[in-house]
Coordinates of C-alpha atoms in Angstrom, one line a residue:
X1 CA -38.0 59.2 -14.4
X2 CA -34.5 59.8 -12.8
X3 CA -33.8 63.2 -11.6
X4 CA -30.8 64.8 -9.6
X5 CA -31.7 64.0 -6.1
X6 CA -28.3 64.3 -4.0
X7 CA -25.8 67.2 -5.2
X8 CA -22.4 67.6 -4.1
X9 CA -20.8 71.0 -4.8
X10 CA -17.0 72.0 -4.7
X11 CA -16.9 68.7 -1.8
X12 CA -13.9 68.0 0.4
X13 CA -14.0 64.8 2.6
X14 CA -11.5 63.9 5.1
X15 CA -10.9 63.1 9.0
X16 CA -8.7 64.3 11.5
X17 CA -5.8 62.5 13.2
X18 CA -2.9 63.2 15.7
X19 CA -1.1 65.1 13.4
X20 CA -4.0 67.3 11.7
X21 CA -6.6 66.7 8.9
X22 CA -6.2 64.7 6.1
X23 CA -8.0 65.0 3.2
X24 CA -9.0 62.5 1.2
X25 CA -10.6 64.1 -2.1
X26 CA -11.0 67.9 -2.5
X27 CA -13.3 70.0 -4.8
X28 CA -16.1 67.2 -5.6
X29 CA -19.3 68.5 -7.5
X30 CA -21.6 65.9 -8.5
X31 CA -24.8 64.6 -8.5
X32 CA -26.7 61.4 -7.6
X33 CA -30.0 60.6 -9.1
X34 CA -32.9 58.9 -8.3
X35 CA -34.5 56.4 -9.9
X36 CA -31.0 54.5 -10.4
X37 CA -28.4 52.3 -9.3
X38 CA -25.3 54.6 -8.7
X39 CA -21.9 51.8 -8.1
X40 CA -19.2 53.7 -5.9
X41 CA -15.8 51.8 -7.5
X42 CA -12.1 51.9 -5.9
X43 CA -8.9 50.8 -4.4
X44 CA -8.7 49.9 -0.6
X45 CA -8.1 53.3 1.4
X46 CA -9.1 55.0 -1.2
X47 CA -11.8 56.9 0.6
X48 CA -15.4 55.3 -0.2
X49 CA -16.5 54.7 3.1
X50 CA -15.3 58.5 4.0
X51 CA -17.5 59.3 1.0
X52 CA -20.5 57.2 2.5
X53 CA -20.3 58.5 6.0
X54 CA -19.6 61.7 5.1
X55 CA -22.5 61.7 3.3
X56 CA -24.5 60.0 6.0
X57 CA -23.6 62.8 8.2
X58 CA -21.7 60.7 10.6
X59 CA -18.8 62.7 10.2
X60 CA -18.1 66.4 9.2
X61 CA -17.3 67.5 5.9
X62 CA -14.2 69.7 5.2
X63 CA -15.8 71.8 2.7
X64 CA -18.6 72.7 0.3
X65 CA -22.0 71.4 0.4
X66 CA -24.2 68.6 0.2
X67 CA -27.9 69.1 -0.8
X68 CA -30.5 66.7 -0.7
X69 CA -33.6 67.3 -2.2
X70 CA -33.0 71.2 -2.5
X71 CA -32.2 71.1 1.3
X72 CA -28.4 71.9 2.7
X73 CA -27.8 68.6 4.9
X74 CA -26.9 70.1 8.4
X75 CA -30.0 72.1 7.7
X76 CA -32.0 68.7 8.6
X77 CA -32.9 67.6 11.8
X78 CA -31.6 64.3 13.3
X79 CA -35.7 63.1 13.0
X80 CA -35.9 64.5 9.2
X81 CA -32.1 62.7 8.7
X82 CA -33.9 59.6 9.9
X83 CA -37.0 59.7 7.8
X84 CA -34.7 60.6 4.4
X85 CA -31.5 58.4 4.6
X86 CA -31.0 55.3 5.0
X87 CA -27.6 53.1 5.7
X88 CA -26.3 49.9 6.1
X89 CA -22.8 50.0 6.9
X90 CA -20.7 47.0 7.0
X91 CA -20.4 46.5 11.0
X92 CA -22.3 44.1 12.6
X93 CA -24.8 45.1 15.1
X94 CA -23.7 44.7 18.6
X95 CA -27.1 42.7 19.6
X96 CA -27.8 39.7 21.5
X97 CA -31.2 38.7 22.4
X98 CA -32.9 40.6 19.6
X99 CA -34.9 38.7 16.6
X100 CA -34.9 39.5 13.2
X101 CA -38.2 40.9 13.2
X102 CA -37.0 43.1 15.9
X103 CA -34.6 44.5 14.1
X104 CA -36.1 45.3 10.9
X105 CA -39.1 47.0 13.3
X106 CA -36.4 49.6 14.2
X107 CA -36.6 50.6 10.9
X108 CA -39.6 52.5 11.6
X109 CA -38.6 54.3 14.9
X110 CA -38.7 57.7 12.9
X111 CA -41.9 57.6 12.9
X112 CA -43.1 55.3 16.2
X113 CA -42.5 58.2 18.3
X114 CA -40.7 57.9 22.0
X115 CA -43.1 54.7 23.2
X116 CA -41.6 53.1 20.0
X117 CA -44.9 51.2 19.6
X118 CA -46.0 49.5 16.0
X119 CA -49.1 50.2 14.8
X120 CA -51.0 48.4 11.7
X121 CA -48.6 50.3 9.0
X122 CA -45.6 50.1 10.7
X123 CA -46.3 45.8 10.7
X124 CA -47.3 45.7 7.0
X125 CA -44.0 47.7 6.3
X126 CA -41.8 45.8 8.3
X127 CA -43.5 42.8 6.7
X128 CA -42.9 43.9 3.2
X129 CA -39.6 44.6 4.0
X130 CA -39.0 41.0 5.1
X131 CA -40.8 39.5 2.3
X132 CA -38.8 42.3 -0.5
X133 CA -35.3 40.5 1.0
X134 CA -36.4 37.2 1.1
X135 CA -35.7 36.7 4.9
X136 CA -39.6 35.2 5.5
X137 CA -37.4 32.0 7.3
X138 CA -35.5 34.1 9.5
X139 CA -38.2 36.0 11.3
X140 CA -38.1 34.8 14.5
X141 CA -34.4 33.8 14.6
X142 CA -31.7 35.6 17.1
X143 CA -29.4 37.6 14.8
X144 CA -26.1 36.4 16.8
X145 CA -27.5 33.2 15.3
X146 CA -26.9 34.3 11.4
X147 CA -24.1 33.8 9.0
X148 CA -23.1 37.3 8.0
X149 CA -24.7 36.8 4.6
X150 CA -28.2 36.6 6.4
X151 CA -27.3 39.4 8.9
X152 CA -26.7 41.4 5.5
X153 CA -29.9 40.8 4.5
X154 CA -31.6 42.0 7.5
X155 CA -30.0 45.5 7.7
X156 CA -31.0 46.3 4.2
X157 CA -34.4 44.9 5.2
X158 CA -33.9 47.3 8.3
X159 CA -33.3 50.3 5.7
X160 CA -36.2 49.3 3.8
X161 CA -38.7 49.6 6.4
X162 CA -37.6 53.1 7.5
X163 CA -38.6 54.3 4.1
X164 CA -36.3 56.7 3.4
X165 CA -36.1 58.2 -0.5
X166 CA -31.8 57.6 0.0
X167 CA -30.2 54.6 0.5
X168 CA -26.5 54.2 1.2
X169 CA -24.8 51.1 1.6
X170 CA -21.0 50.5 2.2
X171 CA -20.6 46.5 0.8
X172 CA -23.7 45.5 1.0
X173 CA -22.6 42.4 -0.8
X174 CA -19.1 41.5 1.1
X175 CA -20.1 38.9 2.6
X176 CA -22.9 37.2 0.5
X177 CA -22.4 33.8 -2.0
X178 CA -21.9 35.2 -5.7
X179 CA -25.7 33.9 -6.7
X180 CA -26.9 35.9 -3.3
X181 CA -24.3 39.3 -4.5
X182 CA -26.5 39.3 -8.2
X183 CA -29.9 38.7 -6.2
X184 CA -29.1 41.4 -3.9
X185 CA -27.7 44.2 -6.7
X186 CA -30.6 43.3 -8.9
X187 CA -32.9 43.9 -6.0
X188 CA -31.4 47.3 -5.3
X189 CA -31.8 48.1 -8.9
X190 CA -35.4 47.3 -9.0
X191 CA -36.0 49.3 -5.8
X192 CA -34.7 52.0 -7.0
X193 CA -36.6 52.0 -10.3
X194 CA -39.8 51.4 -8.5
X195 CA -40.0 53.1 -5.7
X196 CA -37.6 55.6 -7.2
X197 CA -35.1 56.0 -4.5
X198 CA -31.8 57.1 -4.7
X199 CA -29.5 54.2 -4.0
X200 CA -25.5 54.7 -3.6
X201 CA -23.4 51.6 -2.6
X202 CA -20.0 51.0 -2.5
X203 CA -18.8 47.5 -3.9
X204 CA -15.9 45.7 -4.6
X205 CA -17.7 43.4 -7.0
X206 CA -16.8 44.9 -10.6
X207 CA -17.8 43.3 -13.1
X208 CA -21.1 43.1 -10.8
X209 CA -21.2 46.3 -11.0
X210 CA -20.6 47.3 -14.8
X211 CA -23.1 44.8 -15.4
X212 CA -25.9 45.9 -13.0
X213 CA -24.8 49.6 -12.0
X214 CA -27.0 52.4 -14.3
X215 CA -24.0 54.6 -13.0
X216 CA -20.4 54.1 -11.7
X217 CA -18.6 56.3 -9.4
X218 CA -14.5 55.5 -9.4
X219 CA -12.4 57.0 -7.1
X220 CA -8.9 56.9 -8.3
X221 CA -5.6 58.7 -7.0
X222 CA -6.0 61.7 -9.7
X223 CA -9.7 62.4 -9.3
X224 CA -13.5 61.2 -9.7
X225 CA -14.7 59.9 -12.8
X226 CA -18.7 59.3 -13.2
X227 CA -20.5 57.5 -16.2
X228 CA -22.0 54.7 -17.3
X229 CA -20.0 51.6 -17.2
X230 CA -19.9 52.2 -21.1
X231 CA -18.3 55.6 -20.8
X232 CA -16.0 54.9 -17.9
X233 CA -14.5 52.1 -20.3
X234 CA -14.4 54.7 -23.6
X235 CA -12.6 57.1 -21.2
X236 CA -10.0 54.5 -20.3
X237 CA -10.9 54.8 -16.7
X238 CA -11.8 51.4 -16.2
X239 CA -9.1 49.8 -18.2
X240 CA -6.6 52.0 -15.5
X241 CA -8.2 50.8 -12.8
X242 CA -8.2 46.8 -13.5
X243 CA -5.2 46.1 -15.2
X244 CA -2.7 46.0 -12.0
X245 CA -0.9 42.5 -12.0
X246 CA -2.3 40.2 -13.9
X247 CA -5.8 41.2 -15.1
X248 CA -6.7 42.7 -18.4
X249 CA -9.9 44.6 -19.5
X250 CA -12.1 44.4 -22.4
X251 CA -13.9 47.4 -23.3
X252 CA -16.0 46.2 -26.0
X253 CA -17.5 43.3 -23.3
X254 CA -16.9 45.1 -20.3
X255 CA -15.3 42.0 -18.5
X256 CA -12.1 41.0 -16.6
X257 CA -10.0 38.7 -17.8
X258 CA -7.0 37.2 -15.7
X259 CA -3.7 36.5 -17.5
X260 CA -2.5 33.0 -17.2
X261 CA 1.0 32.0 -15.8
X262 CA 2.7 31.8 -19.6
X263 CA 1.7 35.8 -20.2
X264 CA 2.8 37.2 -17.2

């Protein structure tokens, strides 16, 4: 059963530059369960991959709190961070001589210790993880030697072998085929479910989204707005967001519809 496992009180996100802070949403309460699928929706520069790293603890937050599983997050050590979030951002790993295997072992070096050595558990993880993403072909390959697609792959394989109960991923579908992007959200969602994890991503893939997400975060110039894909479209929310130059919304189907040339 779902339950509240990530909560975000009276949130403010942001970064500095040369001429001060800026903030990029302010006063955020909200919570992320477990046991679902939770979409994070919304314009370029809009602030989702603040959100995510924020989050991540990769950078500072401006305000408020962030609690994870009744815990304050800078209460965690960087070991516990480790061995409760997991994340897959969208850079590429700066490696050259290291195998896919390899890298989806470093999932588990919250737990190898300082020698970093695998023992029987840490291979039959690793080797679940492989097998869950369906990268069994790649194993021995060189990662500089995969398309990005693949490379994809084998950081969420990395994620899944640390065995973290929270996931965040910033695009983990950018740069995958559309039949890989449906394998991949459906996979997430079934993780989730079964090993009830909490699993956040941001995604550019709407209709993806509304069709897989159990929950959608959009972040929009006047605010948050959380539901289900249903009740973002009854609000209007969705209909807001889509229908900027040539694209209508239908909130009875959920779907995008582009205009053609004689409507526009």
């Amino acid at each position: 059963m779902a339950h509240e496992s990530i909560t975000l009180s009276d949130l403010s996100i942001g970064y500095k530059t040369k001429q001060g802070v800026r903030t990029v949403v302010s006063h955020m309460s909200a919570d992320i369960r477990s046991g679902e699928l939770t979409c994070l929706l919304g314009q370029n520069g809009i602030g989702k991959s603040t959100l995510l790293r924020t989050l991540s603890a990769f950078q500072p937050k401006l305000g408020g709190r962030i609690i994870i599983d009744g815990r304050e997050l800078e209460d965690y050590s960087d070991r516990e961070l480790a061995q409760t979030i997991g994340v897959v951002l969208t850079e590429r790993p700066d490696v050259q001589q290291m195998t896919v295997e390899e890298m989806v072992a470093m999932g588990r070096s919250p737990y190898t210790g300082f020698w970093g050595r695998l023992d029987d558990d840490d291979r039959r993880e690793v080797g679940a993880a492989i097998a869950l993403t369906g990268i069994e072909a790649l194993r021995h390959r060189l990662i500089v030697t995969l398309s990005d697609g693949e490379r994809q792959k084998v950081m969420i394989a990395k994620a899944l072998a640390q065995q973290t109960p929270v996931i965040f991923l910033d695009e983990p579908t950018a740069f995958l085929d559309y039949p890989s992007k449906v394998e991949m959200l459906l996979l997430l969602r079934r993780i989730s479910r079964e090993a009830q994890k909490t699993i956040f991503l941001s995604t550019h893939d709407l209709e993806l989204a509304l069709q897989v997400a159990d929950t959608l975060w959009l972040m929009t110039p006047d605010g948050l707005h959380i539901g289900t894909p249903r009740e973002l479209a009854l609000k209007g929310c969705l209909r807001t967001f889509v229908e900027r130059g040539g694209a209508s919304f239908d909130e009875e189907t959920l779907t995008v519809k582009v205009k053609s040339d004689s409507t526009l």
